[in-house]
Structures are given as C-alpha cells and as structure tokens.
C-alpha cells in the first residue's frame, strides 16, 4: 500500500481574501464553493484536480507554537517558476522569509521561497536545482524549518 497527499484543508478567517491569495500566488481556481448551514468553504483546483480546501471557520493567526501543520510545500519544475511565484508574492505584499530564493540547507541545490498566507499559514514553493550556489540563510540549518 502506498499513500500520497490527496488535498489539504486549511482553516481561514476570510474566505474571499484567501481565495484571492491562493488564486494569485498558485493559480488555483474555485472548483466549488458553498455556504450551506452557515459554513463557508471553497474547493480550489489546478488542472481539474482538487488541491486545497479553504474553510472559513477561524479567528486570529496560525499558531506556530502549537502542534499541527509546520508548513505546506508545493514543488514546481524549475527556478523560473519559483521566481514567477516570488514576484507575485512580493507584488501582493505577503510576508516573505529569507528575502527570496534560498537552498533547503547548506550546499543543497534544491530550494525555493518561504512565505505566509494572509492568516499566517507558512508556505513554500520550491524546485530541484532552484538554489544553485546560494548560501543557506543559517549555516547548517534546513530552511524547511524556516522559523
């Protein structure tokens, strides 16, 4: 038996704002949306496949000090795709960590950008070979542990 992630469900504070964010940064489209029984949610897809479900049922910001999701990572094909995403992240003013593309660790060729959505959920967009010879932000520390 083998497993792979089907889709990820995220709690958000403002569904409309989150749909806009995930649409702009990732190009996800709304496949279905509902407000049944006062519960608002949206299914976001890419190329007809469900990727993320957003549930408007939270207050505050993502609590990084509590057990749960550390970060959500998306892989793209190459550095150009990472750079295109980075440009959008900067344009919309999302919180970007490490000031751009960094390797996954000292000497690693893979890497990407690390940032937050409007609710503080930590996100990564990376690619194999995207880091080139860039230095890691903290010597020896993996950037997947970017906080």
mmCIF file of N, CA and C in Angstrom:
data_model
loop_
_atom_site.group_PDB
_atom_site.id
_atom_site.type_symbol
_atom_site.label_atom_id
_atom_site.label_comp_id
_atom_site.label_asym_id
_atom_site.label_seq_id
_atom_site.Cartn_x
_atom_site.Cartn_y
_atom_site.Cartn_z
ATOM 1 N N UNK A 1 0.846 -1.161 0.000
ATOM 2 C CA UNK A 1 0.000 0.000 0.000
ATOM 3 C C UNK A 1 0.902 1.238 0.000
ATOM 4 N N UNK A 2 0.517 2.228 -0.788
ATOM 5 C CA UNK A 2 1.263 3.492 -0.800
ATOM 6 C C UNK A 2 0.280 4.655 -0.638
ATOM 7 N N UNK A 3 0.792 5.755 -0.127
ATOM 8 C CA UNK A 3 -0.036 6.920 0.123
ATOM 9 C C UNK A 3 0.575 8.137 -0.528
ATOM 10 N N UNK A 4 -0.262 9.079 -0.926
ATOM 11 C CA UNK A 4 0.176 10.404 -1.356
ATOM 12 C C UNK A 4 -0.898 11.375 -0.899
ATOM 13 N N UNK A 5 -0.516 12.608 -0.719
ATOM 14 C CA UNK A 5 -1.482 13.597 -0.267
ATOM 15 C C UNK A 5 -2.562 13.783 -1.325
ATOM 16 N N UNK A 6 -3.806 13.723 -0.916
ATOM 17 C CA UNK A 6 -4.913 13.954 -1.835
ATOM 18 C C UNK A 6 -5.156 15.440 -2.009
ATOM 19 N N UNK A 7 -5.557 16.094 -0.934
ATOM 20 C CA UNK A 7 -5.693 17.547 -0.898
ATOM 21 C C UNK A 7 -5.488 17.988 0.537
ATOM 22 N N UNK A 8 -5.350 19.267 0.739
ATOM 23 C CA UNK A 8 -5.113 19.817 2.072
ATOM 24 C C UNK A 8 -6.258 20.756 2.413
ATOM 25 N N UNK A 9 -6.811 20.619 3.608
ATOM 26 C CA UNK A 9 -7.852 21.515 4.083
ATOM 27 C C UNK A 9 -7.252 22.521 5.046
ATOM 28 N N UNK A 10 -7.509 23.805 4.812
ATOM 29 C CA UNK A 10 -6.965 24.875 5.645
ATOM 30 C C UNK A 10 -8.086 25.703 6.256
ATOM 31 N N UNK A 11 -7.971 26.006 7.536
ATOM 32 C CA UNK A 11 -8.895 26.928 8.195
ATOM 33 C C UNK A 11 -8.426 28.342 7.916
ATOM 34 N N UNK A 12 -9.343 29.213 7.508
ATOM 35 C CA UNK A 12 -9.020 30.606 7.212
ATOM 36 C C UNK A 12 -10.019 31.528 7.902
ATOM 37 N N UNK A 13 -9.637 32.797 8.025
ATOM 38 C CA UNK A 13 -10.520 33.766 8.673
ATOM 39 C C UNK A 13 -11.422 34.504 7.695
ATOM 40 N N UNK A 14 -10.979 34.631 6.446
ATOM 41 C CA UNK A 14 -11.724 35.382 5.434
ATOM 42 C C UNK A 14 -11.628 34.627 4.114
ATOM 43 N N UNK A 15 -12.682 33.910 3.770
ATOM 44 C CA UNK A 15 -12.663 33.047 2.592
ATOM 45 C C UNK A 15 -12.377 33.822 1.312
ATOM 46 N N UNK A 16 -12.998 34.976 1.142
ATOM 47 C CA UNK A 16 -12.791 35.743 -0.081
ATOM 48 C C UNK A 16 -11.333 36.175 -0.229
ATOM 49 N N UNK A 17 -10.744 36.655 0.847
ATOM 50 C CA UNK A 17 -9.338 37.079 0.827
ATOM 51 C C UNK A 17 -8.420 35.887 0.528
ATOM 52 N N UNK A 18 -8.696 34.739 1.116
ATOM 53 C CA UNK A 18 -7.866 33.559 0.908
ATOM 54 C C UNK A 18 -8.010 32.997 -0.511
ATOM 55 N N UNK A 19 -9.225 33.018 -1.054
ATOM 56 C CA UNK A 19 -9.407 32.573 -2.449
ATOM 57 C C UNK A 19 -8.578 33.434 -3.381
ATOM 58 N N UNK A 20 -8.604 34.745 -3.161
ATOM 59 C CA UNK A 20 -7.825 35.679 -3.976
ATOM 60 C C UNK A 20 -6.329 35.388 -3.846
ATOM 61 N N UNK A 21 -5.851 35.201 -2.625
ATOM 62 C CA UNK A 21 -4.434 34.931 -2.380
ATOM 63 C C UNK A 21 -3.985 33.655 -3.095
ATOM 64 N N UNK A 22 -4.672 32.549 -2.867
ATOM 65 C CA UNK A 22 -4.268 31.264 -3.455
ATOM 66 C C UNK A 22 -4.455 31.252 -4.971
ATOM 67 N N UNK A 23 -5.413 32.011 -5.451
ATOM 68 C CA UNK A 23 -5.574 32.153 -6.894
ATOM 69 C C UNK A 23 -4.418 32.926 -7.512
ATOM 70 N N UNK A 24 -4.032 34.029 -6.886
ATOM 71 C CA UNK A 24 -2.934 34.862 -7.409
ATOM 72 C C UNK A 24 -1.586 34.153 -7.328
ATOM 73 N N UNK A 25 -1.258 33.596 -6.173
ATOM 74 C CA UNK A 25 0.060 33.000 -5.976
ATOM 75 C C UNK A 25 0.205 31.675 -6.721
ATOM 76 N N UNK A 26 -0.787 30.813 -6.631
ATOM 77 C CA UNK A 26 -0.669 29.458 -7.168
ATOM 78 C C UNK A 26 -1.437 29.230 -8.462
ATOM 79 N N UNK A 27 -2.332 30.144 -8.803
ATOM 80 C CA UNK A 27 -3.142 29.941 -9.998
ATOM 81 C C UNK A 27 -4.288 28.976 -9.784
ATOM 82 N N UNK A 28 -4.625 28.668 -8.524
ATOM 83 C CA UNK A 28 -5.733 27.767 -8.242
ATOM 84 C C UNK A 28 -7.047 28.442 -8.611
ATOM 85 N N UNK A 29 -7.992 27.639 -9.082
ATOM 86 C CA UNK A 29 -9.319 28.139 -9.417
ATOM 87 C C UNK A 29 -10.350 27.517 -8.479
ATOM 88 N N UNK A 30 -11.453 28.210 -8.295
ATOM 89 C CA UNK A 30 -12.517 27.700 -7.435
ATOM 90 C C UNK A 30 -13.322 26.667 -8.217
ATOM 91 N N UNK A 31 -13.248 25.415 -7.768
ATOM 92 C CA UNK A 31 -13.995 24.336 -8.415
ATOM 93 C C UNK A 31 -15.411 24.234 -7.846
ATOM 94 N N UNK A 32 -15.544 24.601 -6.579
ATOM 95 C CA UNK A 32 -16.852 24.552 -5.918
ATOM 96 C C UNK A 32 -16.776 25.462 -4.699
ATOM 97 N N UNK A 33 -17.900 26.094 -4.392
ATOM 98 C CA UNK A 33 -17.976 26.947 -3.214
ATOM 99 C C UNK A 33 -19.339 26.774 -2.590
ATOM 100 N N UNK A 34 -19.388 26.835 -1.267
ATOM 101 C CA UNK A 34 -20.662 26.646 -0.587
ATOM 102 C C UNK A 34 -20.714 27.477 0.686
ATOM 103 N N UNK A 35 -21.942 27.788 1.088
ATOM 104 C CA UNK A 35 -22.184 28.475 2.352
ATOM 105 C C UNK A 35 -23.347 27.783 3.063
ATOM 106 N N UNK A 36 -23.462 26.474 2.891
ATOM 107 C CA UNK A 36 -24.555 25.715 3.493
ATOM 108 C C UNK A 36 -24.462 25.737 5.008
ATOM 109 N N UNK A 37 -25.601 25.882 5.655
ATOM 110 C CA UNK A 37 -25.686 25.862 7.118
ATOM 111 C C UNK A 37 -24.722 26.857 7.766
ATOM 112 N N UNK A 38 -24.449 27.962 7.086
ATOM 113 C CA UNK A 38 -23.564 28.974 7.635
ATOM 114 C C UNK A 38 -22.090 28.619 7.589
ATOM 115 N N UNK A 39 -21.737 27.498 6.989
ATOM 116 C CA UNK A 39 -20.334 27.080 6.865
ATOM 117 C C UNK A 39 -19.842 27.403 5.460
ATOM 118 N N UNK A 40 -18.943 28.358 5.366
ATOM 119 C CA UNK A 40 -18.408 28.745 4.061
ATOM 120 C C UNK A 40 -17.133 27.974 3.785
ATOM 121 N N UNK A 41 -17.050 27.432 2.570
ATOM 122 C CA UNK A 41 -15.829 26.769 2.149
ATOM 123 C C UNK A 41 -15.699 26.851 0.637
ATOM 124 N N UNK A 42 -14.474 26.647 0.169
ATOM 125 C CA UNK A 42 -14.213 26.652 -1.272
ATOM 126 C C UNK A 42 -13.213 25.552 -1.594
ATOM 127 N N UNK A 43 -13.496 24.819 -2.660
ATOM 128 C CA UNK A 43 -12.578 23.798 -3.161
ATOM 129 C C UNK A 43 -11.750 24.428 -4.270
ATOM 130 N N UNK A 44 -10.440 24.438 -4.104
ATOM 131 C CA UNK A 44 -9.541 25.032 -5.092
ATOM 132 C C UNK A 44 -8.853 23.936 -5.883
ATOM 133 N N UNK A 45 -8.816 24.127 -7.199
ATOM 134 C CA UNK A 45 -8.273 23.096 -8.081
ATOM 135 C C UNK A 45 -7.216 23.667 -9.010
ATOM 136 N N UNK A 46 -6.440 22.756 -9.570
ATOM 137 C CA UNK A 46 -5.465 23.078 -10.606
ATOM 138 C C UNK A 46 -5.546 21.966 -11.632
ATOM 139 N N UNK A 47 -5.725 22.354 -12.879
ATOM 140 C CA UNK A 47 -5.855 21.382 -13.966
ATOM 141 C C UNK A 47 -6.937 20.344 -13.665
ATOM 142 N N UNK A 48 -8.040 20.808 -13.067
ATOM 143 C CA UNK A 48 -9.177 19.940 -12.794
ATOM 144 C C UNK A 48 -9.020 19.031 -11.593
ATOM 145 N N UNK A 49 -7.908 19.138 -10.853
ATOM 146 C CA UNK A 49 -7.665 18.277 -9.699
ATOM 147 C C UNK A 49 -7.724 19.108 -8.412
ATOM 148 N N UNK A 50 -8.479 18.615 -7.431
ATOM 149 C CA UNK A 50 -8.592 19.289 -6.143
ATOM 150 C C UNK A 50 -7.228 19.340 -5.461
ATOM 151 N N UNK A 51 -6.836 20.528 -4.982
ATOM 152 C CA UNK A 51 -5.549 20.704 -4.312
ATOM 153 C C UNK A 51 -5.731 21.178 -2.875
ATOM 154 N N UNK A 52 -6.550 22.214 -2.675
ATOM 155 C CA UNK A 52 -6.729 22.821 -1.358
ATOM 156 C C UNK A 52 -8.203 23.108 -1.135
ATOM 157 N N UNK A 53 -8.667 22.845 0.094
ATOM 158 C CA UNK A 53 -9.992 23.263 0.515
ATOM 159 C C UNK A 53 -9.815 24.330 1.582
ATOM 160 N N UNK A 54 -10.475 25.451 1.401
ATOM 161 C CA UNK A 54 -10.421 26.545 2.373
ATOM 162 C C UNK A 54 -11.722 26.551 3.168
ATOM 163 N N UNK A 55 -11.605 26.544 4.491
ATOM 164 C CA UNK A 55 -12.758 26.572 5.374
ATOM 165 C C UNK A 55 -12.732 27.861 6.183
ATOM 166 N N UNK A 56 -13.760 28.690 6.037
ATOM 167 C CA UNK A 56 -13.833 29.921 6.830
ATOM 168 C C UNK A 56 -14.442 29.567 8.171
ATOM 169 N N UNK A 57 -13.579 29.266 9.130
ATOM 170 C CA UNK A 57 -14.066 28.874 10.463
ATOM 171 C C UNK A 57 -13.031 29.169 11.544
ATOM 172 N N UNK A 58 -12.218 30.189 11.329
ATOM 173 C CA UNK A 58 -11.164 30.508 12.290
ATOM 174 C C UNK A 58 -11.139 31.983 12.640
ATOM 175 N N UNK A 59 -10.481 32.263 13.740
ATOM 176 C CA UNK A 59 -10.192 33.628 14.169
ATOM 177 C C UNK A 59 -8.702 33.695 14.460
ATOM 178 N N UNK A 60 -8.128 34.875 14.385
ATOM 179 C CA UNK A 60 -6.727 35.054 14.761
ATOM 180 C C UNK A 60 -5.755 34.676 13.670
ATOM 181 N N UNK A 61 -4.530 34.272 14.095
ATOM 182 C CA UNK A 61 -3.477 33.888 13.172
ATOM 183 C C UNK A 61 -3.036 32.469 13.469
ATOM 184 N N UNK A 62 -2.393 31.853 12.496
ATOM 185 C CA UNK A 62 -1.880 30.493 12.619
ATOM 186 C C UNK A 62 -0.916 30.401 13.804
ATOM 187 N N UNK A 63 -1.157 29.497 14.761
ATOM 188 C CA UNK A 63 -0.315 29.410 15.958
ATOM 189 C C UNK A 63 0.892 28.485 15.748
ATOM 190 N N UNK A 64 2.037 29.037 15.436
ATOM 191 C CA UNK A 64 3.219 28.209 15.159
ATOM 192 C C UNK A 64 3.760 27.511 16.403
ATOM 193 N N UNK A 65 3.366 27.937 17.594
ATOM 194 C CA UNK A 65 3.866 27.335 18.824
ATOM 195 C C UNK A 65 3.080 26.096 19.248
ATOM 196 N N UNK A 66 2.009 25.764 18.533
ATOM 197 C CA UNK A 66 1.184 24.612 18.890
ATOM 198 C C UNK A 66 1.421 23.464 17.919
ATOM 199 N N UNK A 67 1.176 22.220 18.349
ATOM 200 C CA UNK A 67 1.302 21.091 17.434
ATOM 201 C C UNK A 67 0.353 21.255 16.247
ATOM 202 N N UNK A 68 0.753 20.745 15.115
ATOM 203 C CA UNK A 68 -0.065 20.815 13.904
ATOM 204 C C UNK A 68 0.812 21.039 12.692
ATOM 205 N N UNK A 69 0.264 21.635 11.694
ATOM 206 C CA UNK A 69 0.974 21.894 10.446
ATOM 207 C C UNK A 69 2.208 22.757 10.687
ATOM 208 N N UNK A 70 3.357 22.337 10.164
ATOM 209 C CA UNK A 70 4.561 23.177 10.230
ATOM 210 C C UNK A 70 4.574 24.123 9.052
ATOM 211 N N UNK A 71 4.485 23.569 7.843
ATOM 212 C CA UNK A 71 4.353 24.380 6.639
ATOM 213 C C UNK A 71 3.822 23.498 5.524
ATOM 214 N N UNK A 72 3.288 24.131 4.511
ATOM 215 C CA UNK A 72 2.737 23.439 3.358
ATOM 216 C C UNK A 72 3.634 23.750 2.171
ATOM 217 N N UNK A 73 4.154 22.722 1.526
ATOM 218 C CA UNK A 73 5.134 22.898 0.465
ATOM 219 C C UNK A 73 4.567 22.471 -0.891
ATOM 220 N N UNK A 74 4.862 23.278 -1.897
ATOM 221 C CA UNK A 74 4.486 22.971 -3.274
ATOM 222 C C UNK A 74 5.745 22.951 -4.117
ATOM 223 N N UNK A 75 5.878 21.938 -4.953
ATOM 224 C CA UNK A 75 7.050 21.836 -5.822
ATOM 225 C C UNK A 75 6.678 22.235 -7.243
ATOM 226 N N UNK A 76 7.541 23.015 -7.861
ATOM 227 C CA UNK A 76 7.397 23.416 -9.258
ATOM 228 C C UNK A 76 8.587 22.888 -10.041
ATOM 229 N N UNK A 77 8.558 23.092 -11.376
ATOM 230 C CA UNK A 77 9.550 22.443 -12.226
ATOM 231 C C UNK A 77 10.949 23.047 -12.183
ATOM 232 N N UNK A 78 11.072 24.363 -11.993
ATOM 233 C CA UNK A 78 12.401 24.968 -12.099
ATOM 234 C C UNK A 78 12.463 26.331 -11.428
ATOM 235 N N UNK A 79 13.657 26.918 -11.430
ATOM 236 C CA UNK A 79 13.882 28.214 -10.806
ATOM 237 C C UNK A 79 12.999 29.300 -11.416
ATOM 238 N N UNK A 80 12.767 29.257 -12.729
ATOM 239 C CA UNK A 80 11.908 30.273 -13.357
ATOM 240 C C UNK A 80 10.510 30.274 -12.742
ATOM 241 N N UNK A 81 9.966 29.097 -12.492
ATOM 242 C CA UNK A 81 8.634 29.008 -11.885
ATOM 243 C C UNK A 81 8.655 29.536 -10.450
ATOM 244 N N UNK A 82 9.729 29.248 -9.714
ATOM 245 C CA UNK A 82 9.866 29.778 -8.350
ATOM 246 C C UNK A 82 9.931 31.298 -8.414
ATOM 247 N N UNK A 83 10.712 31.839 -9.336
ATOM 248 C CA UNK A 83 10.857 33.300 -9.466
ATOM 249 C C UNK A 83 9.541 33.969 -9.841
ATOM 250 N N UNK A 84 8.743 33.329 -10.717
ATOM 251 C CA UNK A 84 7.441 33.905 -11.072
ATOM 252 C C UNK A 84 6.540 33.981 -9.841
ATOM 253 N N UNK A 85 6.554 32.924 -9.040
ATOM 254 C CA UNK A 85 5.760 32.928 -7.812
ATOM 255 C C UNK A 85 6.284 33.984 -6.847
ATOM 256 N N UNK A 86 7.600 34.085 -6.728
ATOM 257 C CA UNK A 86 8.192 35.084 -5.834
ATOM 258 C C UNK A 86 7.759 36.498 -6.228
ATOM 259 N N UNK A 87 7.703 36.757 -7.508
ATOM 260 C CA UNK A 87 7.292 38.083 -7.982
ATOM 261 C C UNK A 87 5.860 38.392 -7.536
ATOM 262 N N UNK A 88 4.967 37.418 -7.669
ATOM 263 C CA UNK A 88 3.576 37.622 -7.240
ATOM 264 C C UNK A 88 3.516 37.820 -5.732
ATOM 265 N N UNK A 89 4.264 37.015 -4.983
ATOM 266 C CA UNK A 89 4.296 37.129 -3.520
ATOM 267 C C UNK A 89 4.706 38.544 -3.124
ATOM 268 N N UNK A 90 5.728 39.065 -3.778
ATOM 269 C CA UNK A 90 6.192 40.423 -3.483
ATOM 270 C C UNK A 90 5.140 41.465 -3.896
ATOM 271 N N UNK A 91 4.517 41.280 -5.078
ATOM 272 C CA UNK A 91 3.511 42.235 -5.563
ATOM 273 C C UNK A 91 2.330 42.363 -4.617
ATOM 274 N N UNK A 92 1.891 41.256 -4.040
ATOM 275 C CA UNK A 92 0.714 41.312 -3.172
ATOM 276 C C UNK A 92 1.076 41.633 -1.731
ATOM 277 N N UNK A 93 2.365 41.714 -1.439
ATOM 278 C CA UNK A 93 2.802 42.107 -0.103
ATOM 279 C C UNK A 93 2.717 41.022 0.951
ATOM 280 N N UNK A 94 2.739 39.751 0.539
ATOM 281 C CA UNK A 94 2.732 38.658 1.517
ATOM 282 C C UNK A 94 4.060 38.643 2.271
ATOM 283 N N UNK A 95 4.038 38.155 3.485
ATOM 284 C CA UNK A 95 5.264 38.084 4.287
ATOM 285 C C UNK A 95 6.192 37.044 3.673
ATOM 286 N N UNK A 96 7.359 37.488 3.217
ATOM 287 C CA UNK A 96 8.370 36.646 2.579
ATOM 288 C C UNK A 96 9.533 36.479 3.543
ATOM 289 N N UNK A 97 9.957 35.245 3.751
ATOM 290 C CA UNK A 97 11.076 34.970 4.650
ATOM 291 C C UNK A 97 12.361 34.793 3.847
ATOM 292 N N UNK A 98 13.476 35.104 4.439
ATOM 293 C CA UNK A 98 14.810 34.954 3.847
ATOM 294 C C UNK A 98 15.032 35.850 2.641
ATOM 295 N N UNK A 99 14.146 36.782 2.366
ATOM 296 C CA UNK A 99 14.289 37.746 1.274
ATOM 297 C C UNK A 99 14.502 37.110 -0.097
ATOM 298 N N UNK A 100 13.840 36.008 -0.363
ATOM 299 C CA UNK A 100 13.898 35.415 -1.691
ATOM 300 C C UNK A 100 14.299 33.955 -1.688
ATOM 301 N N UNK A 101 14.792 33.491 -2.829
ATOM 302 C CA UNK A 101 15.129 32.075 -3.030
ATOM 303 C C UNK A 101 16.350 31.688 -2.200
ATOM 304 N N UNK A 102 16.213 30.587 -1.447
ATOM 305 C CA UNK A 102 17.304 30.039 -0.651
ATOM 306 C C UNK A 102 17.310 28.515 -0.783
ATOM 307 N N UNK A 103 18.464 27.875 -0.526
ATOM 308 C CA UNK A 103 18.525 26.411 -0.584
ATOM 309 C C UNK A 103 17.835 25.773 0.618
ATOM 310 N N UNK A 104 17.508 24.489 0.471
ATOM 311 C CA UNK A 104 16.897 23.757 1.572
ATOM 312 C C UNK A 104 17.882 23.531 2.717
ATOM 313 N N UNK A 105 19.126 23.681 2.480
ATOM 314 C CA UNK A 105 20.159 23.534 3.504
ATOM 315 C C UNK A 105 21.495 23.906 2.906
ATOM 316 N N UNK A 106 22.510 24.064 3.727
ATOM 317 C CA UNK A 106 23.842 24.433 3.250
ATOM 318 C C UNK A 106 24.332 23.416 2.227
ATOM 319 N N UNK A 107 24.684 23.894 1.032
ATOM 320 C CA UNK A 107 25.196 23.033 -0.026
ATOM 321 C C UNK A 107 24.136 22.325 -0.850
ATOM 322 N N UNK A 108 22.862 22.476 -0.507
ATOM 323 C CA UNK A 108 21.783 21.819 -1.254
ATOM 324 C C UNK A 108 21.508 22.590 -2.542
ATOM 325 N N UNK A 109 21.230 21.864 -3.615
ATOM 326 C CA UNK A 109 20.895 22.542 -4.878
ATOM 327 C C UNK A 109 19.406 22.853 -4.961
ATOM 328 N N UNK A 110 18.576 22.112 -4.215
ATOM 329 C CA UNK A 110 17.141 22.390 -4.225
ATOM 330 C C UNK A 110 16.846 23.541 -3.274
ATOM 331 N N UNK A 111 15.815 24.278 -3.589
ATOM 332 C CA UNK A 111 15.439 25.379 -2.721
ATOM 333 C C UNK A 111 14.233 26.108 -3.263
ATOM 334 N N UNK A 112 13.900 27.212 -2.609
ATOM 335 C CA UNK A 112 12.730 27.950 -3.038
ATOM 336 C C UNK A 112 12.478 29.171 -2.186
ATOM 337 N N UNK A 113 11.219 29.591 -2.174
ATOM 338 C CA UNK A 113 10.792 30.743 -1.386
ATOM 339 C C UNK A 113 9.891 30.260 -0.261
ATOM 340 N N UNK A 114 9.985 30.963 0.863
ATOM 341 C CA UNK A 114 9.253 30.624 2.062
ATOM 342 C C UNK A 114 8.481 31.871 2.479
ATOM 343 N N UNK A 115 7.162 31.725 2.698
ATOM 344 C CA UNK A 115 6.304 32.883 2.903
ATOM 345 C C UNK A 115 5.073 32.476 3.687
ATOM 346 N N UNK A 116 4.187 33.446 3.957
ATOM 347 C CA UNK A 116 2.968 33.181 4.703
ATOM 348 C C UNK A 116 1.740 33.645 3.935
ATOM 349 N N UNK A 117 0.639 32.939 4.147
ATOM 350 C CA UNK A 117 -0.628 33.385 3.572
ATOM 351 C C UNK A 117 -1.220 34.459 4.489
ATOM 352 N N UNK A 118 -2.380 35.026 4.162
ATOM 353 C CA UNK A 118 -2.943 36.121 4.978
ATOM 354 C C UNK A 118 -3.240 35.741 6.429
ATOM 355 N N UNK A 119 -3.377 34.450 6.723
ATOM 356 C CA UNK A 119 -3.663 34.006 8.080
ATOM 357 C C UNK A 119 -2.413 33.517 8.809
ATOM 358 N N UNK A 120 -1.247 33.684 8.195
ATOM 359 C CA UNK A 120 -0.002 33.273 8.833
ATOM 360 C C UNK A 120 0.367 31.819 8.598
ATOM 361 N N UNK A 121 -0.372 31.116 7.745
ATOM 362 C CA UNK A 121 -0.018 29.732 7.417
ATOM 363 C C UNK A 121 1.263 29.766 6.601
ATOM 364 N N UNK A 122 2.262 28.985 7.032
ATOM 365 C CA UNK A 122 3.573 29.004 6.399
ATOM 366 C C UNK A 122 3.569 28.139 5.133
ATOM 367 N N UNK A 123 4.096 28.702 4.059
ATOM 368 C CA UNK A 123 4.078 28.068 2.747
ATOM 369 C C UNK A 123 5.469 28.070 2.125
ATOM 370 N N UNK A 124 5.681 27.140 1.213
ATOM 371 C CA UNK A 124 6.943 27.026 0.479
ATOM 372 C C UNK A 124 6.632 26.698 -0.973
ATOM 373 N N UNK A 125 7.367 27.316 -1.896
ATOM 374 C CA UNK A 125 7.352 26.918 -3.302
ATOM 375 C C UNK A 125 8.800 26.665 -3.666
ATOM 376 N N UNK A 126 9.110 25.441 -4.080
ATOM 377 C CA UNK A 126 10.500 25.084 -4.342
ATOM 378 C C UNK A 126 10.624 24.233 -5.597
ATOM 379 N N UNK A 127 11.887 24.059 -6.001
ATOM 380 C CA UNK A 127 12.190 23.246 -7.179
ATOM 381 C C UNK A 127 13.561 22.605 -7.013
ATOM 382 N N UNK A 128 13.751 21.434 -7.623
ATOM 383 C CA UNK A 128 15.084 20.846 -7.635
ATOM 384 C C UNK A 128 16.019 21.775 -8.417
ATOM 385 N N UNK A 129 17.188 21.997 -7.912
ATOM 386 C CA UNK A 129 18.160 22.829 -8.621
ATOM 387 C C UNK A 129 17.883 24.315 -8.561
ATOM 388 N N UNK A 130 16.857 24.758 -7.836
ATOM 389 C CA UNK A 130 16.486 26.173 -7.830
ATOM 390 C C UNK A 130 17.437 27.040 -7.013
ATOM 391 N N UNK A 131 18.180 26.433 -6.088
ATOM 392 C CA UNK A 131 19.025 27.234 -5.199
ATOM 393 C C UNK A 131 20.393 27.530 -5.784
ATOM 394 N N UNK A 132 20.828 26.713 -6.750
ATOM 395 C CA UNK A 132 22.146 26.936 -7.336
ATOM 396 C C UNK A 132 23.210 26.959 -6.263
ATOM 397 N N UNK A 133 24.029 27.991 -6.242
ATOM 398 C CA UNK A 133 25.101 28.080 -5.246
ATOM 399 C C UNK A 133 24.805 29.136 -4.182
ATOM 400 N N UNK A 134 23.539 29.464 -3.994
ATOM 401 C CA UNK A 134 23.185 30.457 -2.982
ATOM 402 C C UNK A 134 23.491 29.909 -1.583
ATOM 403 N N UNK A 135 23.885 30.773 -0.661
ATOM 404 C CA UNK A 135 24.125 30.314 0.711
ATOM 405 C C UNK A 135 22.816 30.102 1.457
ATOM 406 N N UNK A 136 22.837 29.147 2.364
ATOM 407 C CA UNK A 136 21.676 28.926 3.224
ATOM 408 C C UNK A 136 21.562 30.099 4.201
ATOM 409 N N UNK A 137 20.345 30.468 4.612
ATOM 410 C CA UNK A 137 20.172 31.611 5.500
ATOM 411 C C UNK A 137 20.871 31.456 6.845
ATOM 412 N N UNK A 138 20.888 30.235 7.392
ATOM 413 C CA UNK A 138 21.581 29.963 8.643
ATOM 414 C C UNK A 138 22.442 28.739 8.401
ATOM 415 N N UNK A 139 23.732 28.862 8.552
ATOM 416 C CA UNK A 139 24.661 27.766 8.261
ATOM 417 C C UNK A 139 24.213 26.472 8.923
ATOM 418 N N UNK A 140 24.027 25.455 8.086
ATOM 419 C CA UNK A 140 23.692 24.132 8.563
ATOM 420 C C UNK A 140 22.226 23.886 8.882
ATOM 421 N N UNK A 141 21.430 24.924 9.009
ATOM 422 C CA UNK A 141 20.021 24.743 9.371
ATOM 423 C C UNK A 141 19.186 24.583 8.106
ATOM 424 N N UNK A 142 18.318 23.565 8.072
ATOM 425 C CA UNK A 142 17.450 23.416 6.900
ATOM 426 C C UNK A 142 16.417 24.536 6.850
ATOM 427 N N UNK A 143 16.140 25.049 5.658
ATOM 428 C CA UNK A 143 15.161 26.122 5.539
ATOM 429 C C UNK A 143 13.730 25.619 5.651
ATOM 430 N N UNK A 144 13.528 24.297 5.515
ATOM 431 C CA UNK A 144 12.182 23.780 5.739
ATOM 432 C C UNK A 144 11.783 23.988 7.199
ATOM 433 N N UNK A 145 12.739 24.258 8.054
ATOM 434 C CA UNK A 145 12.452 24.624 9.438
ATOM 435 C C UNK A 145 12.600 26.119 9.575
ATOM 436 N N UNK A 146 12.018 26.868 8.623
ATOM 437 C CA UNK A 146 12.367 28.272 8.436
ATOM 438 C C UNK A 146 11.956 29.196 9.565
ATOM 439 N N UNK A 147 11.529 28.678 10.698
ATOM 440 C CA UNK A 147 11.219 29.544 11.836
ATOM 441 C C UNK A 147 11.807 28.947 13.078
#
